[in-house]
Amino acid sequence: MRGETTMTGRFWGPVRDTAQGDGTWHFRLWSPSAGQVDLLTGDGSCPMQRDEAGLWQTSVPAFPGQTYQFRVDGQDIPDPASRLQAAGVNGPSVLVDMPAPRPWPGRPWSQAAICQLHVGCFTPEGTFATAAERLPGLAALGLTAIQLMPVGQFAGDRGWGYDGVLPYAPHPAYGSPGDLRRLVQAAHDCGMMVILDLVMNHFGPEGAWMHVAAPAFFDPARHTPWGAAINFDQPAVRDFWMGCAMHWLEGYGIDGLRLDAVHQMRGPGAQAFLTDLAAQVARLTPARHLITEDERNIPDLREAGHDAALNDDFHHAVHVALTRETDSYYAPFADDPVGDLALALSRGHVLEGQDRPGGPPRGAPCGHLPPTAFVNAIQTHDQIGNRALGERLLSLADPQAVRVAYGLLLAAPFIPMIFMGEERGDTAPFQFFADFDGDLAQAVRQGRAAEFPDIARRGDTVPDPIDPATMDRSRLTWAEDAHACGWMALTRRALAFRAAHVVPLLDSGQPDSSVTREGPGLIRALWQFPGGALALSLALGQPDPTPLPDPDLSVGQPGSPFSLTMKALQ
């Protein structure tokens, strides 16, 4: 069928016709329910032709930097696959013709040590350009990758990025497409990978013109917690997101994607799309990497080719052990968080379908997966920012306990991810912020306050997410005092141990793990790899009577309630 054939290639967004050499560009828009679609440029209006699948097309002379829009049944809209906007999310799109990324060899996934960052809060200026200037310092500490929170354009100038509506277009508050390309190049020059957080499960509440262009893009039978659900049963929808992923990976040379909340990508076609995405990414050179955020705790996508999943279980066990907080999603870890941490060190996930307090069973056995299939963290944008006041772990727990947990994170045989500033012990909060107007702004304020009724009962207030000061408070301090230097020294020591001892063991094959509980707050672990062994003794709340002798890495003072010793064995 002619329409089905049209849907098999990447067709979203404008493409310059290099074969003609006459400045012709092809414009495409999937709008199956529209009666008429026109292309609007500075030269006027041009009617587009529809095929049987609802794809509208035309070709006209144009040039990079020229603006354009689509008129769909009389409504002027930007290109949902816009590569750049002239201004906000409601205005014209801009033609972009970028050169191919500069080649680099990439890095194996086993070498990943990730720093997650929000471009707008990472530096005082909040731009791609100034972020690039900070990367050599991170690389010098031993970090090998940065993970950018979503940079696709969203409404306004301030936001976390998860309310994006133009996922192909870098947000102009951070800089130009060229600035982002130079950030990627700067990371590669430092030997660092760049991973991008990509949201495929919903669009934001303002500027989502896809609803006008193609209502069939959405599944009317489902709704996510953040917006209308995506209908992956449509070939054109799968093509949109496949094209978006490859746009960042191939067009910008980005090394991997963190796929947001894949458990909300449901319905016919979703699982097949994610499996196909892994297959397509596996064909790229150099190697690219896929991380999923998947609260289901199931192995399926990792078995289908995705490299890893975020491991909230590790975070929750550490957080409860250090803070004793047991509300909300911490409830299943309330009974024995140290025991849960031992289980996470042994099997990766804690929740694998067994009965647990605080909620229904969740998960499936994942202990057969390699340690590199789990991205562990003790702080992330979610776990900090979803608190009412956005406090970091250092503001909630014994600093010595946090240092030990941090050393464990960096040196254990799983993929570590830190949150920006964690490498220097930054205590600046990371609070929820947005930039909406009118009724939507008020709804966001009220919704945020309603999430934390206990704050109001104590006489406090939740920070106003619309106030620019909320984002300002969330910026890194970049302190250079003794506190920061001490944390950076720990980061450097732990990551040097990781590079010298842990990564070669990970590369040697799957380990056999033996993790034992030696006391209420004492864990011993031995991972036996084909290429050697890794031993650990961890004290969380009681002195360690027999720390490892002559350790390769130690954190904390002997005889203190919190300590870590690790050693590589031949």
Tab-separated table of C-alpha atoms in Angstrom, residues 256-488:
chain	number	residue	atom	x	y	z
A	256	GLY	CA	23.596	7.896	24.346
A	257	LEU	CA	20.049	8.516	25.468
A	258	ARG	CA	18.329	8.241	28.823
A	259	LEU	CA	14.726	7.396	27.954
A	260	ASP	CA	12.321	8.984	30.412
A	261	ALA	CA	9.644	6.849	32.109
A	262	VAL	CA	9.396	4.074	29.522
A	263	HIS	CA	6.787	2.406	31.748
A	264	GLN	CA	4.424	5.112	30.442
A	265	MET	CA	5.140	4.099	26.832
A	266	ARG	CA	2.384	1.505	26.621
A	267	GLY	CA	-0.152	0.105	24.231
A	268	PRO	CA	0.257	-1.626	20.881
A	269	GLY	CA	3.557	-0.827	19.208
A	270	ALA	CA	5.404	0.597	22.215
A	271	GLN	CA	7.459	-2.460	23.142
A	272	ALA	CA	8.248	-3.169	19.488
A	273	PHE	CA	9.363	0.432	19.045
A	274	LEU	CA	11.750	0.270	22.015
A	275	THR	CA	13.164	-3.026	20.783
A	276	ASP	CA	13.601	-1.625	17.278
A	277	LEU	CA	15.248	1.491	18.695
A	278	ALA	CA	17.866	-0.667	20.417
A	279	ALA	CA	18.495	-2.529	17.161
A	280	GLN	CA	18.880	0.699	15.186
A	281	VAL	CA	21.204	2.227	17.786
A	282	ALA	CA	23.333	-0.936	17.843
A	283	ARG	CA	24.203	-0.328	14.175
A	284	LEU	CA	25.790	3.057	14.858
A	285	THR	CA	29.532	3.670	14.983
A	286	PRO	CA	30.979	4.510	17.416
A	287	ALA	CA	28.860	2.605	19.893
A	288	ARG	CA	25.943	4.485	21.446
A	289	HIS	CA	24.243	3.631	24.715
A	290	LEU	CA	20.637	3.459	25.938
A	291	ILE	CA	19.502	3.918	29.546
A	292	THR	CA	15.882	3.469	30.543
A	293	GLU	CA	13.949	4.890	33.442
A	294	ASP	CA	11.569	2.014	34.142
A	295	GLU	CA	9.793	1.663	37.471
A	296	ARG	CA	8.649	-1.853	36.545
A	297	ASN	CA	12.053	-3.382	37.506
A	298	ILE	CA	11.863	-5.914	34.695
A	299	PRO	CA	14.757	-7.170	32.553
A	300	ASP	CA	12.952	-7.170	29.195
A	301	LEU	CA	14.420	-4.057	27.568
A	302	ARG	CA	17.926	-4.774	28.797
A	303	GLU	CA	17.619	-8.280	27.393
A	304	ALA	CA	16.471	-6.652	24.118
A	305	GLY	CA	19.611	-4.516	23.780
A	306	HIS	CA	19.227	-1.496	26.061
A	307	ASP	CA	22.417	-1.063	28.047
A	308	ALA	CA	21.054	-0.259	31.491
A	309	ALA	CA	18.178	0.978	33.627
A	310	LEU	CA	18.188	3.502	36.436
A	311	ASN	CA	18.182	1.610	39.725
A	312	ASP	CA	16.008	3.512	42.182
A	313	ASP	CA	16.165	0.549	44.582
A	314	PHE	CA	19.822	1.251	45.369
A	315	HIS	CA	19.026	4.912	45.958
A	316	HIS	CA	16.030	4.178	48.177
A	317	ALA	CA	17.915	1.661	50.338
A	318	VAL	CA	20.770	4.118	50.898
A	319	HIS	CA	18.434	7.049	51.500
A	320	VAL	CA	16.330	5.242	54.084
A	321	ALA	CA	19.410	3.820	55.818
A	322	LEU	CA	20.935	7.296	56.131
A	323	THR	CA	17.846	9.464	56.781
A	324	ARG	CA	15.266	7.055	58.278
A	325	GLU	CA	12.626	8.621	56.030
A	326	THR	CA	9.976	6.021	55.232
A	327	ASP	CA	7.109	7.894	53.615
A	328	SER	CA	5.797	7.530	50.058
A	329	TYR	CA	7.959	5.373	47.781
A	330	TYR	CA	10.437	4.780	50.615
A	331	ALA	CA	7.853	2.671	52.475
A	332	PRO	CA	8.881	-0.690	50.908
A	333	PHE	CA	12.414	-0.091	52.244
A	334	ALA	CA	11.401	0.864	55.781
A	335	ASP	CA	11.861	-2.498	57.543
A	336	ASP	CA	15.536	-3.182	56.798
A	337	PRO	CA	17.251	-0.706	54.465
A	338	VAL	CA	20.741	-2.072	55.156
A	339	GLY	CA	19.533	-5.544	54.277
A	340	ASP	CA	17.978	-4.114	51.121
A	341	LEU	CA	21.287	-2.482	50.251
A	342	ALA	CA	22.982	-5.858	50.617
A	343	LEU	CA	20.410	-7.312	48.226
A	344	ALA	CA	21.043	-4.464	45.748
A	345	LEU	CA	24.782	-5.138	45.898
A	346	SER	CA	24.116	-8.800	45.195
A	347	ARG	CA	21.384	-8.677	42.532
A	348	GLY	CA	21.111	-5.078	41.316
A	349	HIS	CA	17.421	-4.483	42.014
A	350	VAL	CA	15.760	-5.120	45.360
A	351	LEU	CA	12.135	-5.362	44.238
A	352	GLU	CA	11.917	-8.422	42.001
A	353	GLY	CA	8.271	-9.399	42.401
A	354	GLN	CA	8.385	-10.545	46.020
A	355	ASP	CA	5.871	-9.396	48.623
A	356	ARG	CA	7.055	-6.239	50.351
A	357	PRO	CA	5.536	-3.840	52.874
A	358	GLY	CA	4.280	-0.496	51.624
A	359	GLY	CA	2.800	-1.560	48.294
A	360	PRO	CA	1.907	-4.354	45.871
A	361	PRO	CA	4.617	-6.629	44.455
A	362	ARG	CA	6.649	-5.076	41.664
A	363	GLY	CA	9.463	-6.297	39.454
A	364	ALA	CA	10.887	-9.540	38.118
A	365	PRO	CA	14.204	-11.353	38.692
A	366	CYS	CA	17.112	-9.359	37.237
A	367	GLY	CA	20.083	-10.920	39.039
A	368	HIS	CA	21.235	-12.597	35.836
A	369	LEU	CA	21.969	-9.230	34.236
A	370	PRO	CA	25.534	-7.884	34.328
A	371	PRO	CA	26.380	-5.165	36.884
A	372	THR	CA	26.652	-2.670	34.019
A	373	ALA	CA	22.903	-3.089	33.427
A	374	PHE	CA	22.191	-0.988	36.543
A	375	VAL	CA	22.797	2.762	36.842
A	376	ASN	CA	23.076	3.517	40.549
A	377	ALA	CA	22.807	6.899	42.255
A	378	ILE	CA	22.356	8.291	45.748
A	379	GLN	CA	21.125	11.651	44.390
A	380	THR	CA	19.316	12.551	41.160
A	381	HIS	CA	17.239	15.465	39.909
A	382	ASP	CA	14.091	13.480	40.774
A	383	GLN	CA	15.057	12.409	44.256
A	384	ILE	CA	16.274	15.892	45.222
A	385	GLY	CA	13.835	18.021	43.249
A	386	ASN	CA	10.731	16.058	44.144
A	387	ARG	CA	11.220	17.001	47.772
A	388	ALA	CA	9.267	20.078	48.854
A	389	LEU	CA	12.420	22.117	49.518
A	390	GLY	CA	14.778	20.293	47.170
A	391	GLU	CA	17.345	19.380	49.830
A	392	ARG	CA	20.406	17.360	48.943
A	393	LEU	CA	21.434	14.318	50.972
A	394	LEU	CA	24.162	16.252	52.803
A	395	SER	CA	21.450	18.444	54.303
A	396	LEU	CA	19.505	15.427	55.563
A	397	ALA	CA	22.026	12.907	56.892
A	398	ASP	CA	25.318	12.539	58.762
A	399	PRO	CA	28.021	13.919	56.435
A	400	GLN	CA	30.355	11.001	57.235
A	401	ALA	CA	27.617	8.536	56.316
A	402	VAL	CA	27.042	10.384	53.049
A	403	ARG	CA	30.780	10.276	52.244
A	404	VAL	CA	30.841	6.518	52.766
A	405	ALA	CA	27.713	5.997	50.633
A	406	TYR	CA	29.258	8.206	47.944
A	407	GLY	CA	32.458	6.172	47.928
A	408	LEU	CA	30.400	2.995	47.665
A	409	LEU	CA	28.480	4.440	44.723
A	410	LEU	CA	31.623	5.313	42.777
A	411	ALA	CA	33.556	2.128	43.468
A	412	ALA	CA	30.959	-0.655	43.426
A	413	PRO	CA	30.747	-2.721	40.208
A	414	PHE	CA	27.671	-0.982	38.829
A	415	ILE	CA	27.454	2.134	36.655
A	416	PRO	CA	27.620	5.193	38.960
A	417	MET	CA	25.774	8.432	38.326
A	418	ILE	CA	26.161	11.560	40.438
A	419	PHE	CA	24.109	14.745	40.342
A	420	MET	CA	25.891	17.962	39.392
A	421	GLY	CA	27.845	19.394	42.311
A	422	GLU	CA	27.865	16.116	44.221
A	423	GLU	CA	31.516	15.665	43.271
A	424	ARG	CA	32.365	18.731	45.382
A	425	GLY	CA	29.819	18.260	48.170
A	426	ASP	CA	27.583	21.097	46.992
A	427	THR	CA	24.609	21.707	49.273
A	428	ALA	CA	22.644	24.053	46.986
A	429	PRO	CA	19.081	22.720	46.692
A	430	PHE	CA	17.574	21.644	43.414
A	431	GLN	CA	13.972	22.807	43.431
A	432	PHE	CA	11.165	22.426	40.937
A	433	PHE	CA	10.809	25.441	38.640
A	434	ALA	CA	8.856	26.384	35.513
A	435	ASP	CA	7.992	29.440	33.422
A	436	PHE	CA	4.296	29.546	32.632
A	437	ASP	CA	1.788	32.414	32.579
A	438	GLY	CA	-1.813	32.980	33.629
A	439	ASP	CA	-4.058	30.124	34.639
A	440	LEU	CA	-1.439	27.487	33.837
A	441	ALA	CA	1.091	29.180	36.132
A	442	GLN	CA	-1.446	29.284	38.940
A	443	ALA	CA	-2.375	25.648	38.400
A	444	VAL	CA	1.302	24.643	38.623
A	445	ARG	CA	1.714	26.646	41.845
A	446	GLN	CA	-1.354	25.074	43.412
A	447	GLY	CA	-0.479	21.590	42.215
A	448	ARG	CA	3.032	21.815	43.604
A	449	ALA	CA	1.798	23.054	46.998
A	450	ALA	CA	-0.851	20.310	47.120
A	451	GLU	CA	1.858	17.641	46.805
A	452	PHE	CA	3.220	18.583	50.227
A	453	PRO	CA	0.354	19.254	52.660
A	454	ASP	CA	2.598	18.578	55.684
A	455	ILE	CA	4.703	21.621	54.789
A	456	ALA	CA	1.687	23.910	55.155
A	457	ARG	CA	0.672	22.265	58.425
A	458	ARG	CA	4.119	23.113	59.805
A	459	GLY	CA	3.628	26.745	58.809
A	460	ASP	CA	6.165	26.618	55.968
A	461	THR	CA	5.581	27.221	52.276
A	462	VAL	CA	6.623	25.287	49.216
A	463	PRO	CA	8.896	27.391	46.987
A	464	ASP	CA	6.940	29.061	44.189
A	465	PRO	CA	7.964	27.154	41.034
A	466	ILE	CA	7.148	30.168	38.815
A	467	ASP	CA	9.328	32.638	40.770
A	468	PRO	CA	12.713	33.085	38.991
A	469	ALA	CA	14.362	32.989	42.423
A	470	THR	CA	13.494	29.297	42.710
A	471	MET	CA	15.700	28.469	39.737
A	472	ASP	CA	18.377	30.860	41.000
A	473	ARG	CA	18.568	28.986	44.310
A	474	SER	CA	19.089	25.776	42.370
A	475	ARG	CA	22.287	26.888	40.626
A	476	LEU	CA	25.605	25.356	41.646
A	477	THR	CA	27.834	27.443	43.876
A	478	TRP	CA	31.176	26.189	42.441
A	479	ALA	CA	32.814	26.720	45.823
A	480	GLU	CA	36.573	26.160	46.058
A	481	ASP	CA	36.815	25.958	49.866
A	482	ALA	CA	38.240	23.152	51.991
A	483	HIS	CA	34.883	21.354	52.028
A	484	ALA	CA	34.705	21.267	48.221
A	485	CYS	CA	38.366	20.288	47.880
A	486	GLY	CA	37.881	17.398	50.293
A	487	TRP	CA	34.940	16.060	48.304
A	488	MET	CA	36.797	16.427	45.025
